[in-house]
mmCIF file of N, CA and C in Angstrom:
data_model
loop_
_atom_site.group_PDB
_atom_site.id
_atom_site.type_symbol
_atom_site.label_atom_id
_atom_site.label_comp_id
_atom_site.label_asym_id
_atom_site.label_seq_id
_atom_site.Cartn_x
_atom_site.Cartn_y
_atom_site.Cartn_z
ATOM 1 N N UNK A 423 79.211 114.148 100.459
ATOM 2 C CA UNK A 423 79.525 112.728 100.475
ATOM 3 C C UNK A 423 80.751 112.448 101.337
ATOM 4 N N UNK A 424 81.091 113.376 102.215
ATOM 5 C CA UNK A 424 82.286 113.188 103.028
ATOM 6 C C UNK A 424 82.051 112.229 104.185
ATOM 7 N N UNK A 425 80.935 112.356 104.878
ATOM 8 C CA UNK A 425 80.665 111.471 106.008
ATOM 9 C C UNK A 425 80.496 110.015 105.562
ATOM 10 N N UNK A 426 79.762 109.737 104.477
ATOM 11 C CA UNK A 426 79.684 108.345 104.014
ATOM 12 C C UNK A 426 81.066 107.776 103.622
ATOM 13 N N UNK A 427 81.909 108.617 103.027
ATOM 14 C CA UNK A 427 83.252 108.147 102.675
ATOM 15 C C UNK A 427 84.060 107.864 103.940
ATOM 16 N N UNK A 428 83.937 108.734 104.926
ATOM 17 C CA UNK A 428 84.615 108.534 106.210
ATOM 18 C C UNK A 428 84.175 107.212 106.840
ATOM 19 N N UNK A 429 82.884 106.968 106.858
ATOM 20 C CA UNK A 429 82.374 105.727 107.450
ATOM 21 C C UNK A 429 82.857 104.511 106.662
ATOM 22 N N UNK A 430 82.858 104.617 105.351
ATOM 23 C CA UNK A 430 83.266 103.493 104.510
ATOM 24 C C UNK A 430 84.729 103.140 104.710
ATOM 25 N N UNK A 431 85.614 104.123 104.647
ATOM 26 C CA UNK A 431 87.040 103.810 104.777
ATOM 27 C C UNK A 431 87.360 103.267 106.159
ATOM 28 N N UNK A 432 86.690 103.764 107.179
ATOM 29 C CA UNK A 432 86.959 103.262 108.525
ATOM 30 C C UNK A 432 86.383 101.871 108.735
ATOM 31 N N UNK A 433 85.255 101.573 108.146
ATOM 32 C CA UNK A 433 84.734 100.212 108.187
ATOM 33 C C UNK A 433 85.668 99.250 107.455
ATOM 34 N N UNK A 434 86.194 99.694 106.319
ATOM 35 C CA UNK A 434 87.158 98.864 105.593
ATOM 36 C C UNK A 434 88.355 98.559 106.486
ATOM 37 N N UNK A 435 88.890 99.582 107.128
ATOM 38 C CA UNK A 435 90.054 99.382 107.999
ATOM 39 C C UNK A 435 89.739 98.444 109.165
ATOM 40 N N UNK A 436 88.594 98.622 109.786
ATOM 41 C CA UNK A 436 88.231 97.782 110.934
ATOM 42 C C UNK A 436 87.982 96.339 110.498
ATOM 43 N N UNK A 437 87.236 96.147 109.412
ATOM 44 C CA UNK A 437 86.983 94.786 108.938
ATOM 45 C C UNK A 437 88.265 94.108 108.451
ATOM 46 N N UNK A 438 89.171 94.883 107.858
ATOM 47 C CA UNK A 438 90.442 94.304 107.424
ATOM 48 C C UNK A 438 91.267 93.873 108.630
ATOM 49 N N UNK A 439 91.300 94.715 109.659
ATOM 50 C CA UNK A 439 91.994 94.327 110.891
ATOM 51 C C UNK A 439 91.398 93.040 111.458
ATOM 52 N N UNK A 440 90.077 92.979 111.527
ATOM 53 C CA UNK A 440 89.415 91.788 112.056
ATOM 54 C C UNK A 440 89.663 90.566 111.171
ATOM 55 N N UNK A 441 89.760 90.772 109.867
ATOM 56 C CA UNK A 441 90.074 89.674 108.966
ATOM 57 C C UNK A 441 91.461 89.117 109.268
ATOM 58 N N UNK A 442 92.453 90.018 109.416
ATOM 59 C CA UNK A 442 93.806 89.560 109.731
ATOM 60 C C UNK A 442 93.846 88.858 111.083
ATOM 61 N N UNK A 443 93.188 89.419 112.064
ATOM 62 C CA UNK A 443 93.147 88.819 113.390
ATOM 63 C C UNK A 443 92.484 87.441 113.342
ATOM 64 N N UNK A 444 91.410 87.336 112.596
ATOM 65 C CA UNK A 444 90.699 86.059 112.514
ATOM 66 C C UNK A 444 91.512 84.995 111.782
ATOM 67 N N UNK A 445 92.401 85.391 110.880
ATOM 68 C CA UNK A 445 93.260 84.398 110.220
ATOM 69 C C UNK A 445 94.088 83.636 111.246
ATOM 70 N N UNK A 446 94.443 84.324 112.320
ATOM 71 C CA UNK A 446 95.263 83.718 113.367
ATOM 72 C C UNK A 446 94.389 83.093 114.452
ATOM 73 N N UNK A 447 93.393 83.813 114.921
ATOM 74 C CA UNK A 447 92.616 83.409 116.100
ATOM 75 C C UNK A 447 91.358 82.594 115.778
ATOM 76 N N UNK A 448 90.619 82.980 114.742
ATOM 77 C CA UNK A 448 89.342 82.343 114.429
ATOM 78 C C UNK A 448 89.214 82.119 112.919
ATOM 79 N N UNK A 449 89.981 81.186 112.356
ATOM 80 C CA UNK A 449 90.025 81.006 110.893
ATOM 81 C C UNK A 449 88.665 80.779 110.236
ATOM 82 N N UNK A 450 87.720 80.226 110.971
ATOM 83 C CA UNK A 450 86.415 79.928 110.361
ATOM 84 C C UNK A 450 85.604 81.183 110.046
ATOM 85 N N UNK A 451 85.908 82.304 110.705
ATOM 86 C CA UNK A 451 85.138 83.530 110.438
ATOM 87 C C UNK A 451 85.890 84.518 109.553
ATOM 88 N N UNK A 452 87.094 84.162 109.148
ATOM 89 C CA UNK A 452 87.864 85.059 108.278
ATOM 90 C C UNK A 452 87.087 85.432 107.025
ATOM 91 N N UNK A 453 86.394 84.474 106.445
ATOM 92 C CA UNK A 453 85.661 84.725 105.203
ATOM 93 C C UNK A 453 84.594 85.806 105.381
ATOM 94 N N UNK A 454 84.014 85.906 106.565
ATOM 95 C CA UNK A 454 83.001 86.941 106.807
ATOM 96 C C UNK A 454 83.610 88.337 106.713
ATOM 97 N N UNK A 455 84.766 88.522 107.351
ATOM 98 C CA UNK A 455 85.413 89.833 107.322
ATOM 99 C C UNK A 455 85.990 90.134 105.938
ATOM 100 N N UNK A 456 86.542 89.113 105.286
ATOM 101 C CA UNK A 456 87.053 89.307 103.933
ATOM 102 C C UNK A 456 85.951 89.691 102.958
ATOM 103 N N UNK A 457 84.828 89.011 103.076
ATOM 104 C CA UNK A 457 83.679 89.323 102.219
ATOM 105 C C UNK A 457 83.163 90.733 102.495
ATOM 106 N N UNK A 458 83.138 91.112 103.754
ATOM 107 C CA UNK A 458 82.687 92.463 104.107
ATOM 108 C C UNK A 458 83.571 93.522 103.459
ATOM 109 N N UNK A 459 84.893 93.291 103.425
ATOM 110 C CA UNK A 459 85.782 94.284 102.811
ATOM 111 C C UNK A 459 85.517 94.407 101.314
ATOM 112 N N UNK A 460 85.150 93.306 100.689
ATOM 113 C CA UNK A 460 84.832 93.357 99.255
ATOM 114 C C UNK A 460 83.489 94.050 99.035
ATOM 115 N N UNK A 461 82.499 93.729 99.846
ATOM 116 C CA UNK A 461 81.175 94.345 99.707
ATOM 117 C C UNK A 461 81.248 95.858 99.917
ATOM 118 N N UNK A 462 82.161 96.301 100.779
ATOM 119 C CA UNK A 462 82.293 97.744 101.022
ATOM 120 C C UNK A 462 82.779 98.507 99.789
ATOM 121 N N UNK A 463 83.177 97.789 98.754
ATOM 122 C CA UNK A 463 83.518 98.459 97.501
ATOM 123 C C UNK A 463 82.279 99.088 96.864
ATOM 124 N N UNK A 464 81.114 98.513 97.120
ATOM 125 C CA UNK A 464 79.886 99.077 96.531
ATOM 126 C C UNK A 464 79.636 100.512 96.995
ATOM 127 N N UNK A 465 79.601 100.775 98.299
ATOM 128 C CA UNK A 465 79.439 102.181 98.686
ATOM 129 C C UNK A 465 80.657 103.027 98.323
ATOM 130 N N UNK A 466 81.853 102.455 98.391
ATOM 131 C CA UNK A 466 83.050 103.239 98.059
ATOM 132 C C UNK A 466 82.995 103.731 96.613
ATOM 133 N N UNK A 467 82.700 102.847 95.687
ATOM 134 C CA UNK A 467 82.654 103.229 94.271
ATOM 135 C C UNK A 467 81.492 104.192 94.010
ATOM 136 N N UNK A 468 80.371 103.956 94.649
ATOM 137 C CA UNK A 468 79.227 104.857 94.483
ATOM 138 C C UNK A 468 79.580 106.266 94.960
ATOM 139 N N UNK A 469 80.175 106.349 96.145
ATOM 140 C CA UNK A 469 80.584 107.650 96.692
ATOM 141 C C UNK A 469 81.629 108.294 95.796
ATOM 142 N N UNK A 470 82.601 107.486 95.355
ATOM 143 C CA UNK A 470 83.638 108.009 94.467
ATOM 144 C C UNK A 470 83.052 108.569 93.178
ATOM 145 N N UNK A 471 82.119 107.834 92.581
ATOM 146 C CA UNK A 471 81.492 108.295 91.338
ATOM 147 C C UNK A 471 80.695 109.577 91.557
ATOM 148 N N UNK A 472 79.956 109.632 92.651
ATOM 149 C CA UNK A 472 79.185 110.852 92.944
ATOM 150 C C UNK A 472 80.114 112.041 93.190
ATOM 151 N N UNK A 473 81.204 111.808 93.895
ATOM 152 C CA UNK A 473 82.164 112.889 94.122
ATOM 153 C C UNK A 473 82.837 113.328 92.823
ATOM 154 N N UNK A 474 83.111 112.394 91.935
ATOM 155 C CA UNK A 474 83.685 112.742 90.627
ATOM 156 C C UNK A 474 82.697 113.592 89.835
ATOM 157 N N UNK A 475 81.437 113.196 89.840
ATOM 158 C CA UNK A 475 80.412 113.943 89.101
ATOM 159 C C UNK A 475 80.244 115.371 89.610
ATOM 160 N N UNK A 476 80.501 115.582 90.890
ATOM 161 C CA UNK A 476 80.377 116.944 91.423
ATOM 162 C C UNK A 476 81.727 117.655 91.464
ATOM 163 N N UNK A 477 82.690 117.105 90.741
ATOM 164 C CA UNK A 477 84.025 117.707 90.604
ATOM 165 C C UNK A 477 84.713 117.931 91.949
ATOM 166 N N UNK A 478 84.589 116.968 92.840
ATOM 167 C CA UNK A 478 85.226 117.062 94.157
ATOM 168 C C UNK A 478 86.732 116.847 94.019
ATOM 169 N N UNK A 479 87.415 117.117 95.089
ATOM 170 C CA UNK A 479 88.853 116.906 95.164
ATOM 171 C C UNK A 479 89.197 115.478 94.737
ATOM 172 N N UNK A 480 90.332 115.318 94.070
ATOM 173 C CA UNK A 480 90.829 114.045 93.562
ATOM 174 C C UNK A 480 90.786 112.932 94.620
ATOM 175 N N UNK A 481 91.206 113.247 95.845
ATOM 176 C CA UNK A 481 91.251 112.227 96.897
ATOM 177 C C UNK A 481 89.860 111.819 97.398
ATOM 178 N N UNK A 482 88.841 112.578 97.022
ATOM 179 C CA UNK A 482 87.481 112.221 97.427
ATOM 180 C C UNK A 482 86.800 111.300 96.416
ATOM 181 N N UNK A 483 87.448 111.073 95.262
ATOM 182 C CA UNK A 483 86.828 110.168 94.305
ATOM 183 C C UNK A 483 87.780 109.088 93.788
ATOM 184 N N UNK A 484 89.017 109.428 93.457
ATOM 185 C CA UNK A 484 89.898 108.448 92.828
ATOM 186 C C UNK A 484 90.200 107.236 93.713
ATOM 187 N N UNK A 485 90.620 107.406 94.979
ATOM 188 C CA UNK A 485 90.913 106.226 95.794
ATOM 189 C C UNK A 485 89.696 105.319 96.001
ATOM 190 N N UNK A 486 88.517 105.913 96.088
ATOM 191 C CA UNK A 486 87.300 105.121 96.273
ATOM 192 C C UNK A 486 87.019 104.259 95.042
ATOM 193 N N UNK A 487 87.220 104.819 93.870
ATOM 194 C CA UNK A 487 87.039 104.046 92.635
ATOM 195 C C UNK A 487 88.147 103.005 92.499
ATOM 196 N N UNK A 488 89.356 103.364 92.864
ATOM 197 C CA UNK A 488 90.481 102.423 92.864
ATOM 198 C C UNK A 488 90.182 101.224 93.766
ATOM 199 N N UNK A 489 89.530 101.484 94.879
ATOM 200 C CA UNK A 489 89.151 100.401 95.787
ATOM 201 C C UNK A 489 88.227 99.404 95.089
ATOM 202 N N UNK A 490 87.387 99.894 94.215
ATOM 203 C CA UNK A 490 86.519 98.999 93.441
ATOM 204 C C UNK A 490 87.326 98.052 92.573
ATOM 205 N N UNK A 491 88.418 98.548 91.978
ATOM 206 C CA UNK A 491 89.287 97.673 91.179
ATOM 207 C C UNK A 491 89.962 96.627 92.064
ATOM 208 N N UNK A 492 90.377 97.050 93.273
ATOM 209 C CA UNK A 492 90.947 96.071 94.205
ATOM 210 C C UNK A 492 89.914 94.994 94.531
ATOM 211 N N UNK A 493 88.681 95.395 94.810
ATOM 212 C CA UNK A 493 87.642 94.436 95.183
ATOM 213 C C UNK A 493 87.378 93.442 94.058
ATOM 214 N N UNK A 494 87.380 93.918 92.818
ATOM 215 C CA UNK A 494 87.203 93.001 91.681
ATOM 216 C C UNK A 494 88.349 91.999 91.618
ATOM 217 N N UNK A 495 89.577 92.485 91.796
ATOM 218 C CA UNK A 495 90.736 91.597 91.793
ATOM 219 C C UNK A 495 90.627 90.582 92.933
ATOM 220 N N UNK A 496 90.275 91.042 94.137
ATOM 221 C CA UNK A 496 90.139 90.144 95.284
ATOM 222 C C UNK A 496 89.049 89.102 95.039
ATOM 223 N N UNK A 497 87.946 89.534 94.495
ATOM 224 C CA UNK A 497 86.843 88.620 94.219
ATOM 225 C C UNK A 497 87.271 87.521 93.246
ATOM 226 N N UNK A 498 87.933 87.921 92.179
ATOM 227 C CA UNK A 498 88.368 86.951 91.165
ATOM 228 C C UNK A 498 89.450 86.023 91.714
ATOM 229 N N UNK A 499 90.499 86.599 92.291
ATOM 230 C CA UNK A 499 91.660 85.811 92.712
ATOM 231 C C UNK A 499 91.354 84.966 93.950
ATOM 232 N N UNK A 500 90.743 85.569 94.965
ATOM 233 C CA UNK A 500 90.513 84.865 96.229
ATOM 234 C C UNK A 500 89.285 83.958 96.207
ATOM 235 N N UNK A 501 88.204 84.414 95.608
ATOM 236 C CA UNK A 501 86.942 83.699 95.746
ATOM 237 C C UNK A 501 86.551 82.873 94.521
ATOM 238 N N UNK A 502 86.766 83.409 93.320
ATOM 239 C CA UNK A 502 86.351 82.669 92.135
ATOM 240 C C UNK A 502 87.412 81.658 91.687
ATOM 241 N N UNK A 503 88.657 82.130 91.517
ATOM 242 C CA UNK A 503 89.725 81.239 91.048
ATOM 243 C C UNK A 503 90.460 80.537 92.186
ATOM 244 N N UNK A 504 90.327 81.074 93.392
ATOM 245 C CA UNK A 504 90.972 80.524 94.589
ATOM 246 C C UNK A 504 92.472 80.288 94.377
ATOM 247 N N UNK A 505 93.141 81.333 93.916
ATOM 248 C CA UNK A 505 94.587 81.276 93.678
ATOM 249 C C UNK A 505 95.308 81.640 94.970
ATOM 250 N N UNK A 506 96.221 80.794 95.398
ATOM 251 C CA UNK A 506 97.040 81.107 96.571
ATOM 252 C C UNK A 506 98.225 81.951 96.083
ATOM 253 N N UNK A 507 98.265 83.181 96.496
ATOM 254 C CA UNK A 507 99.327 84.088 96.050
ATOM 255 C C UNK A 507 100.071 84.731 97.206
ATOM 256 N N UNK A 508 99.656 84.430 98.432
ATOM 257 C CA UNK A 508 100.304 85.028 99.600
ATOM 258 C C UNK A 508 101.444 84.155 100.119
ATOM 259 N N UNK A 509 101.186 82.863 100.295
ATOM 260 C CA UNK A 509 102.176 81.900 100.798
ATOM 261 C C UNK A 509 102.138 80.643 99.943
ATOM 262 N N UNK A 510 103.065 80.422 99.067
ATOM 263 C CA UNK A 510 104.220 81.266 98.767
ATOM 264 C C UNK A 510 103.792 82.495 97.962
ATOM 265 N N UNK A 511 104.574 83.528 98.125
ATOM 266 C CA UNK A 511 104.252 84.801 97.467
ATOM 267 C C UNK A 511 104.389 84.694 95.958
ATOM 268 N N UNK A 512 103.377 85.176 95.250
ATOM 269 C CA UNK A 512 103.407 85.308 93.789
ATOM 270 C C UNK A 512 103.366 86.799 93.489
ATOM 271 N N UNK A 513 104.543 87.421 93.309
ATOM 272 C CA UNK A 513 104.602 88.877 93.134
ATOM 273 C C UNK A 513 103.730 89.409 92.000
ATOM 274 N N UNK A 514 103.522 88.624 90.958
ATOM 275 C CA UNK A 514 102.720 89.107 89.835
ATOM 276 C C UNK A 514 101.279 89.394 90.238
ATOM 277 N N UNK A 515 100.805 88.760 91.284
ATOM 278 C CA UNK A 515 99.465 89.018 91.807
ATOM 279 C C UNK A 515 99.547 89.858 93.076
ATOM 280 N N UNK A 516 100.465 89.498 93.966
ATOM 281 C CA UNK A 516 100.549 90.134 95.275
ATOM 282 C C UNK A 516 100.860 91.628 95.188
ATOM 283 N N UNK A 517 101.783 92.016 94.319
ATOM 284 C CA UNK A 517 102.175 93.428 94.231
ATOM 285 C C UNK A 517 101.000 94.303 93.781
ATOM 286 N N UNK A 518 100.323 93.986 92.660
ATOM 287 C CA UNK A 518 99.159 94.820 92.295
ATOM 288 C C UNK A 518 98.051 94.776 93.350
ATOM 289 N N UNK A 519 97.851 93.623 93.968
ATOM 290 C CA UNK A 519 96.835 93.460 95.004
ATOM 291 C C UNK A 519 97.094 94.420 96.157
ATOM 292 N N UNK A 520 98.326 94.448 96.658
ATOM 293 C CA UNK A 520 98.674 95.309 97.781
ATOM 294 C C UNK A 520 98.685 96.787 97.398
ATOM 295 N N UNK A 521 99.187 97.093 96.203
ATOM 296 C CA UNK A 521 99.218 98.490 95.752
ATOM 297 C C UNK A 521 97.795 99.037 95.629
ATOM 298 N N UNK A 522 96.929 98.289 94.969
ATOM 299 C CA UNK A 522 95.539 98.746 94.824
ATOM 300 C C UNK A 522 94.883 98.935 96.183
ATOM 301 N N UNK A 523 95.090 97.968 97.084
ATOM 302 C CA UNK A 523 94.431 98.049 98.385
ATOM 303 C C UNK A 523 94.946 99.222 99.209
ATOM 304 N N UNK A 524 96.256 99.276 99.419
ATOM 305 C CA UNK A 524 96.772 100.285 100.350
ATOM 306 C C UNK A 524 96.763 101.701 99.770
ATOM 307 N N UNK A 525 96.908 101.859 98.457
ATOM 308 C CA UNK A 525 96.792 103.196 97.885
ATOM 309 C C UNK A 525 95.346 103.683 97.941
ATOM 310 N N UNK A 526 94.405 102.774 97.725
ATOM 311 C CA UNK A 526 93.004 103.207 97.768
ATOM 312 C C UNK A 526 92.573 103.533 99.191
ATOM 313 N N UNK A 527 92.872 102.661 100.126
ATOM 314 C CA UNK A 527 92.468 102.903 101.514
ATOM 315 C C UNK A 527 93.228 104.097 102.096
ATOM 316 N N UNK A 528 94.522 104.143 101.853
ATOM 317 C CA UNK A 528 95.322 105.269 102.343
ATOM 318 C C UNK A 528 94.873 106.590 101.736
ATOM 319 N N UNK A 529 94.528 106.557 100.452
ATOM 320 C CA UNK A 529 94.059 107.772 99.793
ATOM 321 C C UNK A 529 92.733 108.256 100.345
ATOM 322 N N UNK A 530 91.820 107.308 100.590
ATOM 323 C CA UNK A 530 90.531 107.708 101.170
ATOM 324 C C UNK A 530 90.735 108.313 102.556
ATOM 325 N N UNK A 531 91.600 107.713 103.353
ATOM 326 C CA UNK A 531 91.858 108.241 104.703
ATOM 327 C C UNK A 531 92.546 109.604 104.629
ATOM 328 N N UNK A 532 93.502 109.745 103.716
ATOM 329 C CA UNK A 532 94.247 111.000 103.588
ATOM 330 C C UNK A 532 93.355 112.156 103.151
ATOM 331 N N UNK A 533 92.272 111.858 102.467
ATOM 332 C CA UNK A 533 91.369 112.905 101.971
ATOM 333 C C UNK A 533 90.826 113.784 103.090
ATOM 334 N N UNK A 534 90.777 113.254 104.292
ATOM 335 C CA UNK A 534 90.174 113.995 105.394
ATOM 336 C C UNK A 534 91.113 115.005 106.032
ATOM 337 N N UNK A 535 92.366 115.033 105.610
ATOM 338 C CA UNK A 535 93.327 115.976 106.178
ATOM 339 C C UNK A 535 92.863 117.421 106.007
ATOM 340 N N UNK A 536 92.354 117.749 104.824
ATOM 341 C CA UNK A 536 91.912 119.123 104.550
ATOM 342 C C UNK A 536 90.467 119.381 104.945
ATOM 343 N N UNK A 537 89.750 118.335 105.291
ATOM 344 C CA UNK A 537 88.331 118.469 105.589
ATOM 345 C C UNK A 537 88.097 118.665 107.082
ATOM 346 N N UNK A 538 88.672 117.768 107.878
ATOM 347 C CA UNK A 538 88.445 117.800 109.325
ATOM 348 C C UNK A 538 89.574 117.024 110.001
ATOM 349 N N UNK A 539 90.318 117.691 110.839
ATOM 350 C CA UNK A 539 91.475 117.080 111.481
ATOM 351 C C UNK A 539 91.082 115.858 112.308
ATOM 352 N N UNK A 540 89.961 115.923 112.995
ATOM 353 C CA UNK A 540 89.527 114.797 113.827
ATOM 354 C C UNK A 540 89.155 113.584 112.977
ATOM 355 N N UNK A 541 88.462 113.815 111.880
ATOM 356 C CA UNK A 541 88.131 112.708 110.977
ATOM 357 C C UNK A 541 89.398 112.105 110.394
ATOM 358 N N UNK A 542 90.369 112.957 110.070
ATOM 359 C CA UNK A 542 91.645 112.489 109.540
ATOM 360 C C UNK A 542 92.394 111.657 110.590
ATOM 361 N N UNK A 543 92.408 112.130 111.835
ATOM 362 C CA UNK A 543 93.096 111.392 112.895
ATOM 363 C C UNK A 543 92.433 110.033 113.145
ATOM 364 N N UNK A 544 91.117 110.003 113.169
ATOM 365 C CA UNK A 544 90.409 108.732 113.354
ATOM 366 C C UNK A 544 90.731 107.779 112.203
ATOM 367 N N UNK A 545 90.705 108.296 110.991
ATOM 368 C CA UNK A 545 91.029 107.469 109.829
ATOM 369 C C UNK A 545 92.477 106.987 109.884
ATOM 370 N N UNK A 546 93.357 107.835 110.385
ATOM 371 C CA UNK A 546 94.752 107.437 110.554
ATOM 372 C C UNK A 546 94.912 106.320 111.565
ATOM 373 N N UNK A 547 94.178 106.416 112.662
ATOM 374 C CA UNK A 547 94.245 105.376 113.701
ATOM 375 C C UNK A 547 93.725 104.042 113.149
ATOM 376 N N UNK A 548 92.599 104.069 112.434
ATOM 377 C CA UNK A 548 92.083 102.804 111.896
ATOM 378 C C UNK A 548 92.987 102.269 110.791
ATOM 379 N N UNK A 549 93.656 103.156 110.058
ATOM 380 C CA UNK A 549 94.617 102.704 109.043
ATOM 381 C C UNK A 549 95.808 102.015 109.703
ATOM 382 N N UNK A 550 96.286 102.573 110.806
ATOM 383 C CA UNK A 550 97.390 101.955 111.542
ATOM 384 C C UNK A 550 96.939 100.605 112.111
ATOM 385 N N UNK A 551 95.717 100.540 112.591
ATOM 386 C CA UNK A 551 95.174 99.274 113.088
ATOM 387 C C UNK A 551 95.158 98.227 111.969
ATOM 388 N N UNK A 552 94.740 98.638 110.793
ATOM 389 C CA UNK A 552 94.741 97.779 109.607
ATOM 390 C C UNK A 552 96.161 97.256 109.343
ATOM 391 N N UNK A 553 97.137 98.150 109.324
ATOM 392 C CA UNK A 553 98.527 97.751 109.074
ATOM 393 C C UNK A 553 99.053 96.841 110.179
ATOM 394 N N UNK A 554 98.690 97.132 111.417
ATOM 395 C CA UNK A 554 99.112 96.273 112.515
ATOM 396 C C UNK A 554 98.537 94.863 112.340
ATOM 397 N N UNK A 555 97.287 94.770 111.933
ATOM 398 C CA UNK A 555 96.678 93.461 111.691
ATOM 399 C C UNK A 555 97.431 92.688 110.626
ATOM 400 N N UNK A 556 97.833 93.376 109.556
ATOM 401 C CA UNK A 556 98.609 92.719 108.498
ATOM 402 C C UNK A 556 99.953 92.243 109.038
ATOM 403 N N UNK A 557 100.600 93.091 109.820
ATOM 404 C CA UNK A 557 101.889 92.727 110.424
ATOM 405 C C UNK A 557 101.715 91.527 111.358
ATOM 406 N N UNK A 558 100.720 91.568 112.223
ATOM 407 C CA UNK A 558 100.476 90.503 113.182
ATOM 408 C C UNK A 558 100.226 89.167 112.467
ATOM 409 N N UNK A 559 99.335 89.175 111.490
ATOM 410 C CA UNK A 559 99.039 87.941 110.758
ATOM 411 C C UNK A 559 100.271 87.446 110.006
ATOM 412 N N UNK A 560 101.032 88.386 109.436
ATOM 413 C CA UNK A 560 102.255 88.011 108.728
ATOM 414 C C UNK A 560 103.272 87.350 109.627
ATOM 415 N N UNK A 561 103.421 87.882 110.840
ATOM 416 C CA UNK A 561 104.367 87.310 111.805
ATOM 417 C C UNK A 561 103.947 85.892 112.228
ATOM 418 N N UNK A 562 102.670 85.598 112.142
ATOM 419 C CA UNK A 562 102.152 84.278 112.497
ATOM 420 C C UNK A 562 102.115 83.347 111.276
ATOM 421 N N UNK A 563 102.623 83.847 110.133
ATOM 422 C CA UNK A 563 102.604 83.045 108.911
ATOM 423 C C UNK A 563 101.250 82.974 108.248
ATOM 424 N N UNK A 564 100.363 83.920 108.566
ATOM 425 C CA UNK A 564 98.993 83.916 108.043
ATOM 426 C C UNK A 564 98.665 85.183 107.269
ATOM 427 N N UNK A 565 99.681 85.905 106.815
ATOM 428 C CA UNK A 565 99.516 87.207 106.166
ATOM 429 C C UNK A 565 98.733 87.252 104.939
#
């Protein structure tokens, strides 16, 4: 289940980057990229559960399942309740939201360090792209 996890975490990073970019450049399509990041929790949690069942390394299952908790929080806060917690910042929501997201995505990417250096480097590059997108949108007041 390593290749599906690799594809999932990198898609999450790319769609998150595009979501941040679209907040600034194309606000009408932001919802598409945001929704895609939430939908990617389905394969992430499935892969995480399968890896847990086969007693795989902690980083091959825990961050993927953690991502599912982030997706549930995002779905409830952003889409169902439509709570604005970014601007102005509401730390009671923003802190758990960011911790769940970046620990899960970072953990999934870090899992490839012991598996394949090239997969790890690619995941690192897309993770940096994700962070750059957050920085860029934040600098534009759209974080």
